[in-house]
Coordinates of N, CA, C and O in Angstrom, one line a residue:
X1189 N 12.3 104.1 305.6 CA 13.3 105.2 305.7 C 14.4 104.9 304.7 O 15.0 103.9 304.5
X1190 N 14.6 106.0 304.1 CA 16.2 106.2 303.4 C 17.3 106.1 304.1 O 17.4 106.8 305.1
X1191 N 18.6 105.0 303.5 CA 19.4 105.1 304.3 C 20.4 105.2 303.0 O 20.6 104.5 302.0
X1192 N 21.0 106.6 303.5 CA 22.0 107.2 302.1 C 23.2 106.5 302.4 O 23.5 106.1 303.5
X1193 N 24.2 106.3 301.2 CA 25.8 105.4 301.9 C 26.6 106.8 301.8 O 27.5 107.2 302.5
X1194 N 26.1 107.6 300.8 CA 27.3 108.5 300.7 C 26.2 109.8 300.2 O 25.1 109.6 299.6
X1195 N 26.8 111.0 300.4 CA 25.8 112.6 300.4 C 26.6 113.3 299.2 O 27.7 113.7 299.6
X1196 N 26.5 113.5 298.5 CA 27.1 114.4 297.2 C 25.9 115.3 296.5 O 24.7 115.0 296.4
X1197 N 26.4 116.4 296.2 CA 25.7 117.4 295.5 C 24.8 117.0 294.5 O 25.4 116.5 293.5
X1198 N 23.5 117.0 294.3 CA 23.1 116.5 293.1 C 23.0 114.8 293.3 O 22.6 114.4 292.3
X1199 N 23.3 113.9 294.1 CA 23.2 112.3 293.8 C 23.1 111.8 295.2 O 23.8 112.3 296.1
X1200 N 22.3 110.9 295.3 CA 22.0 110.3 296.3 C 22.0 108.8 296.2 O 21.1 108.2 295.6
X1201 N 23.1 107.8 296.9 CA 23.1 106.8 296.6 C 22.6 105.8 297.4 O 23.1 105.8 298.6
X1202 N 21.5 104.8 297.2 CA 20.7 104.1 298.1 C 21.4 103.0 298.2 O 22.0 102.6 297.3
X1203 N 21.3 102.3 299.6 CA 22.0 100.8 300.1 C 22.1 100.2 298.9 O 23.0 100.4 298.1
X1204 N 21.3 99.7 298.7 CA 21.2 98.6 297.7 C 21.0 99.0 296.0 O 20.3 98.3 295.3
X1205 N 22.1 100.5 295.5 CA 22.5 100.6 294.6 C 23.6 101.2 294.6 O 23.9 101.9 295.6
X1206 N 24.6 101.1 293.1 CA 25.9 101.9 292.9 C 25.9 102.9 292.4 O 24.8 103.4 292.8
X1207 N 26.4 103.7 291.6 CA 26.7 104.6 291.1 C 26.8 103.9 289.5 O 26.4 104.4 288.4
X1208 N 27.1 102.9 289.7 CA 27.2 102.1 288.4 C 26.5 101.7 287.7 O 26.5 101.8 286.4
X1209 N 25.3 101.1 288.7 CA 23.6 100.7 288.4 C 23.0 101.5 288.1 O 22.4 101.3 287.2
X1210 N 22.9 102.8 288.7 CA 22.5 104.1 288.2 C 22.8 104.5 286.9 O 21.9 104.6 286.1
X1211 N 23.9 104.7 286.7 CA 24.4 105.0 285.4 C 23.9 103.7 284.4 O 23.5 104.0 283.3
X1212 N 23.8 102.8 284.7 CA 23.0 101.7 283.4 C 22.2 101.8 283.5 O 21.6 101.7 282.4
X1213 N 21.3 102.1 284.5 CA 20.0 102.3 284.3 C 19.6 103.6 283.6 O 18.6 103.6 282.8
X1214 N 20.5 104.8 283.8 CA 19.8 105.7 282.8 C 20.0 105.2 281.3 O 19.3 105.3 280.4
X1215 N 21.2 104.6 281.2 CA 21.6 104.2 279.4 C 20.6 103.6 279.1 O 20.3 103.8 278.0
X1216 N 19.9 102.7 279.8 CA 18.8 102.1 279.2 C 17.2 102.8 279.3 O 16.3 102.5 278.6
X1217 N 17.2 104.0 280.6 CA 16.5 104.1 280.1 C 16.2 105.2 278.2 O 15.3 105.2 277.3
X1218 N 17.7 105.9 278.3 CA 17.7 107.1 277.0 C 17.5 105.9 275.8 O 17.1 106.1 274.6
X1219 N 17.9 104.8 276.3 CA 18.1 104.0 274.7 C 16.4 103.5 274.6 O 15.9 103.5 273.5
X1220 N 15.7 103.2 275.5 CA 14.4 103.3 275.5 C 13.6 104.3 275.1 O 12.5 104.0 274.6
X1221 N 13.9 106.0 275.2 CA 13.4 106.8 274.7 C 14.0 107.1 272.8 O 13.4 107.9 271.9
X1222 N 14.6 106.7 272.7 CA 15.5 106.8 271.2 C 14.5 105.4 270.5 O 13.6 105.7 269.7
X1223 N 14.6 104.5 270.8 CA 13.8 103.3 270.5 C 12.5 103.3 270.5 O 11.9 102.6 269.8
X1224 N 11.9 103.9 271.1 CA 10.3 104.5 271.1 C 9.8 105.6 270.4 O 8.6 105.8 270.1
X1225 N 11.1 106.6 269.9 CA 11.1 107.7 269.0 C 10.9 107.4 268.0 O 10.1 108.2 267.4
X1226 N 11.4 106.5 267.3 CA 11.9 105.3 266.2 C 10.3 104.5 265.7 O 9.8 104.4 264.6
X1227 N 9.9 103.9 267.0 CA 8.8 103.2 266.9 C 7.3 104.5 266.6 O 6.3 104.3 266.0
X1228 N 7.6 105.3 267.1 CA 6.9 106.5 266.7 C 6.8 106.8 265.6 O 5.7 107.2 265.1
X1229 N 7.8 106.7 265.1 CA 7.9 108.1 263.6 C 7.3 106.9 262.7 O 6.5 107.2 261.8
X1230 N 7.8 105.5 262.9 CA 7.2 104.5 262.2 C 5.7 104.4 262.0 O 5.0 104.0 261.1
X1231 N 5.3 104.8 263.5 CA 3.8 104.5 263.4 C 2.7 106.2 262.7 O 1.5 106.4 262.5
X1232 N 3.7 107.0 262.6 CA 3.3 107.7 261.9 C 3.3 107.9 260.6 O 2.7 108.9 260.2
X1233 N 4.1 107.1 259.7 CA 4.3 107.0 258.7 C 3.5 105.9 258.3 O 2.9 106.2 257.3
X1234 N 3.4 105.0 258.6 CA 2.2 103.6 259.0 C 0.8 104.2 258.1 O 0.4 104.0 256.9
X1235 N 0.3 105.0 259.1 CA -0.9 105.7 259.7 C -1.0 107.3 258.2 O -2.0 107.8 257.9
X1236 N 0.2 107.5 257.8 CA 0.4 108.5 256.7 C 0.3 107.6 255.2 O -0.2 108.0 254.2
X1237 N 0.7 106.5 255.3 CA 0.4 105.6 254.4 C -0.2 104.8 253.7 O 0.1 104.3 252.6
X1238 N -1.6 104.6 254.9 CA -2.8 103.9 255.2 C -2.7 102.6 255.4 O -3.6 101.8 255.5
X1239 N -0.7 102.1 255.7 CA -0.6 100.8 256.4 C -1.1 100.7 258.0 O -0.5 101.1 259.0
X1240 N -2.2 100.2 257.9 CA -2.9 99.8 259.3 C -2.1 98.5 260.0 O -2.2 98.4 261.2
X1241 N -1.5 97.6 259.4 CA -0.8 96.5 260.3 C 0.6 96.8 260.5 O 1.1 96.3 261.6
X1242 N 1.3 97.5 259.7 CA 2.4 98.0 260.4 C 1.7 99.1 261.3 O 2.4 99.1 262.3
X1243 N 0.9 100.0 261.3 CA 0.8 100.8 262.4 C 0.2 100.0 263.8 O 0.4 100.5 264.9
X1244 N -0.3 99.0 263.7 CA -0.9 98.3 265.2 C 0.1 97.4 265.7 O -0.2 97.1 266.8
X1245 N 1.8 96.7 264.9 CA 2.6 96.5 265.4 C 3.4 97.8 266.2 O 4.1 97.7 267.2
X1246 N 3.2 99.0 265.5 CA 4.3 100.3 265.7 C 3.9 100.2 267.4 O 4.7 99.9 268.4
X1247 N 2.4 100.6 267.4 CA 1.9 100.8 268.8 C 2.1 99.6 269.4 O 2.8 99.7 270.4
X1248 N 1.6 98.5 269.0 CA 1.8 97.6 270.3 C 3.3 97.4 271.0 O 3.6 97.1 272.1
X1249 N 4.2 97.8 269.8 CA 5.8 97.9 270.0 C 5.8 99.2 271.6 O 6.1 99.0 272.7
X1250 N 5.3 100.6 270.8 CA 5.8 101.4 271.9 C 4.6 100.8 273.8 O 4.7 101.0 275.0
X1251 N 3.8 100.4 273.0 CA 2.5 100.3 274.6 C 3.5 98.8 275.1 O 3.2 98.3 276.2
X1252 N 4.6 98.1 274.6 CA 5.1 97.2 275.6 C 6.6 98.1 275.8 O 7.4 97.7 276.6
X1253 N 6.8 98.7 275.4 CA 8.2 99.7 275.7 C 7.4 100.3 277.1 O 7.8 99.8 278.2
X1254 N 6.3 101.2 277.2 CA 5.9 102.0 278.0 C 5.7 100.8 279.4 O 6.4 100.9 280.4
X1255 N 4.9 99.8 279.3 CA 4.8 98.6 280.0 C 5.9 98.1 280.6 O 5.7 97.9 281.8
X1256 N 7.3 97.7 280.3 CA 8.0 97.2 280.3 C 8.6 98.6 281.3 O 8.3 98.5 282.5
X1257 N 9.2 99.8 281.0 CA 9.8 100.7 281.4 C 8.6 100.9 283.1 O 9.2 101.2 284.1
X1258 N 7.5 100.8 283.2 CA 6.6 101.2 284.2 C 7.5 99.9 285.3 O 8.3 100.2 286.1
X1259 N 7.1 98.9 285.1 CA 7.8 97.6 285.4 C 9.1 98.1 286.2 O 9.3 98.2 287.4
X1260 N 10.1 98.4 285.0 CA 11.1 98.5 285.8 C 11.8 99.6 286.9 O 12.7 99.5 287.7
X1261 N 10.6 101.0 286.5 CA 10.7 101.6 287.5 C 10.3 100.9 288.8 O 11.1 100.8 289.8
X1262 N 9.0 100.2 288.8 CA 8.5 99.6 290.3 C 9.2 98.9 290.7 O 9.4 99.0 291.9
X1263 N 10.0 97.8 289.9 CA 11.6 97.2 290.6 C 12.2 97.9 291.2 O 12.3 97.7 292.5
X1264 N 12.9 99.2 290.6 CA 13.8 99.7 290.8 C 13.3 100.2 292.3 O 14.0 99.7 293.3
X1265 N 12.5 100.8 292.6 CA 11.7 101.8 293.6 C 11.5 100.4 294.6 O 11.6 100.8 295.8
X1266 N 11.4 99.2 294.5 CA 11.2 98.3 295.5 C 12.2 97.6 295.9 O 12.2 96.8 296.9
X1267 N 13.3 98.0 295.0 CA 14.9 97.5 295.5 C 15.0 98.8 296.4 O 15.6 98.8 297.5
X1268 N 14.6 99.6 296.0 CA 15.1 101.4 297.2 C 14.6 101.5 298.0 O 15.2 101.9 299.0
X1269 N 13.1 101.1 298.3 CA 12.8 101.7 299.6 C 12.2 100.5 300.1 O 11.4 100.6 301.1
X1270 N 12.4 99.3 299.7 CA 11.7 98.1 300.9 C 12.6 97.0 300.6 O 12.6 96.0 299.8
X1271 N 13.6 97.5 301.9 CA 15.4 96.2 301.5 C 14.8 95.2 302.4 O 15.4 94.2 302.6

């Protein structure tokens, strides 16, 4: 069960997070999507270039971003609903 500390329009804050944690966690995750954008454009220019070893670092770059972010949603989700 959810146990909310406080009820506001639009946000729901769970025991075992702040408002604060929340807010870093989205900064990290937008800086994760900016940093994967980056790692993208690289691996398409890689791949436009017919550099094959910078394009298999580009990808392995974004396939441990994707990895790593999967990760820390299941933390996050296992700090929320199993205190």
């Amino acid at each position: 069960t959810l146990r909310l500390v406080r009820h506001a329009s639009g946000y729901h804050a769970y025991a075992r997070t702040t408002p604060v944690i929340d807010a870093i966690g989205s900064v990290v995750a937008v800086a994760s999507v900016v940093i994967g954008t980056y790692a993208l454009l690289f691996l398409a220019f890689a791949l436009h270039h017919g550099n094959t070893t910078v394009a298999v670092q580009n990808g392995l770059f974004l396939l441990t971003i994707a990895v790593t972010n999967a990760l820390f949603e299941v933390f996050r989700h296992s700090c929320r609903h199993h205190n």
